[in-house]
Amino acid sequence: MHDDRTLIEARLKRVLDERIRPAVYPESVPLEVAVWHAPGEPVPVEEGLAAEVEPISVGARWGAPWGTSWFRVTGTVPEAWAGRTVEALLDLGFDENMPGFQCEGLVYRPDGSPVKGLNPRNQWVRIGAPVVGGEEVRLHIEAASNPVILDYHPFLPTRLGDKETAGSEPQYTLTRMDLAVFDETVWQLVMDLEVLGELMAELPVDSARRYEILRAVDRALDAVDLQDVNGTAERARRQLTEVLAAPAVPSAHRISAVGHAHIDSAWLWPLRETVRKVARTTSNMTALLEDEPEFVFAMSQAQQWAWVRDHRPEVWARVKKAVADGRFVPAGGMWVESDTNMPGSEAMARQFVHGKRFFLDEFGVENEEAWLPDTFGFAAGLPQIIKAAGSKWLLTQKISWSQTNKFPHHTFQWEGIDGTRIFTHFPPVDTYNCSMKGSEIAHAARNFKDKGRARHSLAPTGWGDGGGGTTREMVAKAARLRDLEGSAQVVWESPQTFFEKAQAEYPEPPVWVGELYLELHRATLTSQAKTKQGNRRSEHLLREAELWAATAAVRAGYAYPYEELDRIWKTVLLHQFHDILPGSSIAWVHREARATYERIAGELTEIIEDAQRALAGEGSTELVFNSAPHERAGVVAGGAGVPATTGHTQLASRDGGGFVLDNGLLRIEIDAQGLVVSAYDITAGRETIAPGRAANLLQLHPDFPNMWDAWDVDEFYRNTVTDLTDTASLTAGPDGTSVHVVRAFGDSHVTQVLTLPPGERRLVVDTEVDWHETEKFLKLAFPLDLHAERYASETQYGHAYRPTHTNTSWEAAKFEACNHRFLHLEEPGWGVAVVNDSTYGHDVTRTVRTNSDQGTTTTVRVSLLRAPRFPDPETDQGIHHFRHALIPGASIGDAVREGWRINLPERHHTGAGEVAPLVTVDNDAVVITAVKLADDASGDVIIRFHEAHGSRVRATLTAGFDIADLTVTDLLERPLTDTPVPERDGDRITVRLRPFQLVTLRLRRA
């Protein structure tokens, strides 16, 4: 037989595009349209419905950037359409290729009840099926003219990312406002042909099944009268019945489709717009659930559910009903889909506390899965946090974006730093916006790496990022793929059902140990420095506020601020969303974040000071409150007292220029350029700085990645570097313990203060940068005379190790990585720590010196600032403050202690005398991360702690109050019945911990 395959495939495409799809709506009449443009921010629904409107015509321009327009559409269903299905087609000026990234709308009835959302892939509203003819139609559309930020030529700088700079030029053209007859038979024919055509294209060219489909499609196209598609569509469908009925082979891959709309809580739109995006999407999904009995939709991010509850009660009522029916599924158990690299220990825990508690309180639903499809990599401390929250599964898709190495599994056990393992799945469909295209389904089956051992994977199905969700077309395609020869089998299921099936069939999957590093988006550890500093500061202020408020409540009857702390925690958690904290959102988002963090700091400082004043009492004794988990200058952790004196520091001129600082423990030499050329550990008799090198070296790189400007730094940035050694001035500080350095470069200035405090083994480097560079990367380097094949990097509830070498492509890909408060490197018996108060990104490299000593130089560089121009063209411009410290001779315990210290400065009050802590611990390896009152307002004291050195320890915790009862709990402060209760002797509690083990205790006061 002659090969006519390409001829028929081309015929299918043209006939579908030019004849069959247009016949879905064979008749239409225009609607009358009027509009009111809201003058400022979005208005309440009742105000928009009542506004005075003016006529507007199809073809007119509308919508200033970030504006809201209320359209009113009216019309009458023609009498001749009686008995037919009629829909309103409402095209606001959509580009079908940009669902979620441009204008959107929410349709209301005149009484204010929501109908459904409008977006580029969902432009219809059902009027009647069937109609009787003559019905009056009146609909209102709350239309958001969100500008297109990520356009066809992506990553171009734009001022549209902030309403203050976006201007007022209309963004869209009103395209279609019609009533139309909907021919469901033709629509079903379109679905038949799309599914078969897409499946056919994925089958081998020599496959018999491919040719069976080809012949059936050819016969169906013969059966269509192109001059009367509507009259012949059913005849064409009959030609496809047999090939659509052929069942899948028994070994076919099985896909659990989960209705989904990954909605970024802020990204290329502000937080206030996400509130409306969620309302539009949930309106659409509740409507689709009513129409499609097999469809299941899952939505994560408790914050987004709370927005619907608080801002759109009319939508919330529909959502609650769908949840009660088991069709609209709360997923993930987190407050937002947060970044997991940068949030601190307690913040990461509270993501689950507040997320899970919301779903429990509102619906009685216990989430057992963490749902993070788009998060930019996963810290090694996360598995035990997931488990401690009462969950046991993790889903993500983002690791498939890695540039260098292909992850070897799709279903596996992920093991964290303490040995906890979490059953984890990466959907092989490689998208969290699956649309049920044949290419996606075939890719999932081919790509699945666990074939022969497992058969199940998951496909999050629906338009996401900017929302929209699943469409009726996707549901129709899934119905045809439920059991179709040549395809994977598709069934709608909840995340829980999928994970139960996947775990049952694969009881012993492979194990991946350590962080799940995304080999992409590494610059998110540095972009938008003030957002990151606001997060770090807020986390530590919250620790202080809880600690001192709880202590004052127990000691002085202080009213514990439950509601204020709950609200502030939720605000901080929201800003840890994976496009806010990583610095990859538009200017508007980060401008608001800076203001929010300032407000939070003021509120928390007031709580802290009120509680400390209540504890200090009346008196004239100068007290220092120590919020850190370790003793400091004789002041006990979690208490207040009079600090001990600690010696003095000498400052002298250095031969050849510069200064020498000496406090008897360290001798620091600063040359005439303001560089640290020696950091000598007097006690150990050892130099810290590599020979011929200098620390406190600022280095500037060009920074123009191939794409994803705010997200990415590409490895070639290292090819060009400028050492910033020119000094405008070098002076001794007035206190005799510091040296001041001023530099200028480009359009920027740097002022540094290098301080050697008396009696302490740390050189503090305070850096102020007035930054006005573009597409540059600023680093601060510490070249160390140290031979280390790995280094420790703090993560949640412990630290993880990374190699300093690049033996493999996996190691080489980690050329920029994340730490929290410290990095630590050591040779046996001697180490060095670099600690920080607000930076996360860093790199560590090693070279062997070619001089006579043949030693190793290991260079730690902390990342300070970037200047990408997309999506915020003014990223990081302005004044920034950073604090770092170099700790020669540091053990891992010293690194832990100094990391806390630099982030929790002392607070001073006058009072009656010392303040005893609520709880003490006799082993520095045990770090108390939270002291608070229980969230249920019972007055019970919650103590959360972990082993921080990576060793097995025995420790005694001593409570500063009488204990009536002791319970081991999960993160939600619920008893763990399968966990042994520690030994207790009165107020003394003995604990035994494995490396990095996390424990939460609930102490009921007598």
PDB file of C-alpha atoms in Angstrom, residues 547 550-556 615 636-639 915-921 928 931 941 943 956-964 984-989 1003-1006:
ATOM      1  CA  LEU A 547      10.385  33.489  74.338  1.00  0.00           C
ATOM      2  CA  ALA A 550       6.018  33.110  77.461  1.00  0.00           C
ATOM      3  CA  THR A 551       8.562  33.820  80.184  1.00  0.00           C
ATOM      4  CA  ALA A 552       6.681  36.921  81.287  1.00  0.00           C
ATOM      5  CA  ALA A 553       3.367  35.046  81.204  1.00  0.00           C
ATOM      6  CA  VAL A 554       4.706  32.405  83.582  1.00  0.00           C
ATOM      7  CA  ARG A 555       6.815  34.716  85.755  1.00  0.00           C
ATOM      8  CA  ALA A 556       4.774  37.927  85.834  1.00  0.00           C
ATOM      9  CA  LEU A 615      10.242  40.661  83.676  1.00  0.00           C
ATOM     10  CA  VAL A 636      22.275  32.443  80.801  1.00  0.00           C
ATOM     11  CA  ALA A 637      20.400  31.514  77.619  1.00  0.00           C
ATOM     12  CA  GLY A 638      16.827  32.691  77.734  1.00  0.00           C
ATOM     13  CA  GLY A 639      17.428  34.840  80.799  1.00  0.00           C
ATOM     14  CA  VAL A 915      15.654  37.024  85.224  1.00  0.00           C
ATOM     15  CA  ALA A 916      15.760  33.244  85.306  1.00  0.00           C
ATOM     16  CA  PRO A 917      14.967  31.379  82.075  1.00  0.00           C
ATOM     17  CA  LEU A 918      11.899  29.203  81.699  1.00  0.00           C
ATOM     18  CA  VAL A 919      14.104  26.282  80.729  1.00  0.00           C
ATOM     19  CA  THR A 920      17.813  25.522  80.683  1.00  0.00           C
ATOM     20  CA  VAL A 921      19.805  22.724  79.092  1.00  0.00           C
ATOM     21  CA  ILE A 928      16.295  25.148  71.995  1.00  0.00           C
ATOM     22  CA  VAL A 931       9.937  28.497  73.883  1.00  0.00           C
ATOM     23  CA  VAL A 941       4.649  25.644  77.833  1.00  0.00           C
ATOM     24  CA  ILE A 943       9.743  23.604  74.238  1.00  0.00           C
ATOM     25  CA  THR A 956      19.159  17.438  81.022  1.00  0.00           C
ATOM     26  CA  LEU A 957      16.563  20.126  80.549  1.00  0.00           C
ATOM     27  CA  THR A 958      15.557  21.950  83.695  1.00  0.00           C
ATOM     28  CA  ALA A 959      12.265  23.817  83.830  1.00  0.00           C
ATOM     29  CA  GLY A 960      12.096  27.018  85.814  1.00  0.00           C
ATOM     30  CA  PHE A 961       8.560  26.215  87.018  1.00  0.00           C
ATOM     31  CA  ASP A 962       6.709  23.281  88.542  1.00  0.00           C
ATOM     32  CA  ILE A 963       5.630  20.660  85.996  1.00  0.00           C
ATOM     33  CA  ALA A 964       2.363  18.790  86.412  1.00  0.00           C
ATOM     34  CA  ARG A 984      11.574  13.218  84.569  1.00  0.00           C
ATOM     35  CA  ASP A 985      12.685  13.953  88.096  1.00  0.00           C
ATOM     36  CA  GLY A 986      10.674  16.911  89.285  1.00  0.00           C
ATOM     37  CA  ASP A 987      11.566  19.789  87.017  1.00  0.00           C
ATOM     38  CA  ARG A 988      14.534  17.934  85.458  1.00  0.00           C
ATOM     39  CA  ILE A 989      14.009  16.114  82.153  1.00  0.00           C
ATOM     40  CA  LEU A1003       4.875  20.971  79.760  1.00  0.00           C
ATOM     41  CA  ARG A1004       1.704  21.403  81.769  1.00  0.00           C
ATOM     42  CA  ARG A1005       2.265  23.781  84.621  1.00  0.00           C
ATOM     43  CA  ALA A1006       1.377  22.712  88.151  1.00  0.00           C
TER      44      ALA A1006
END
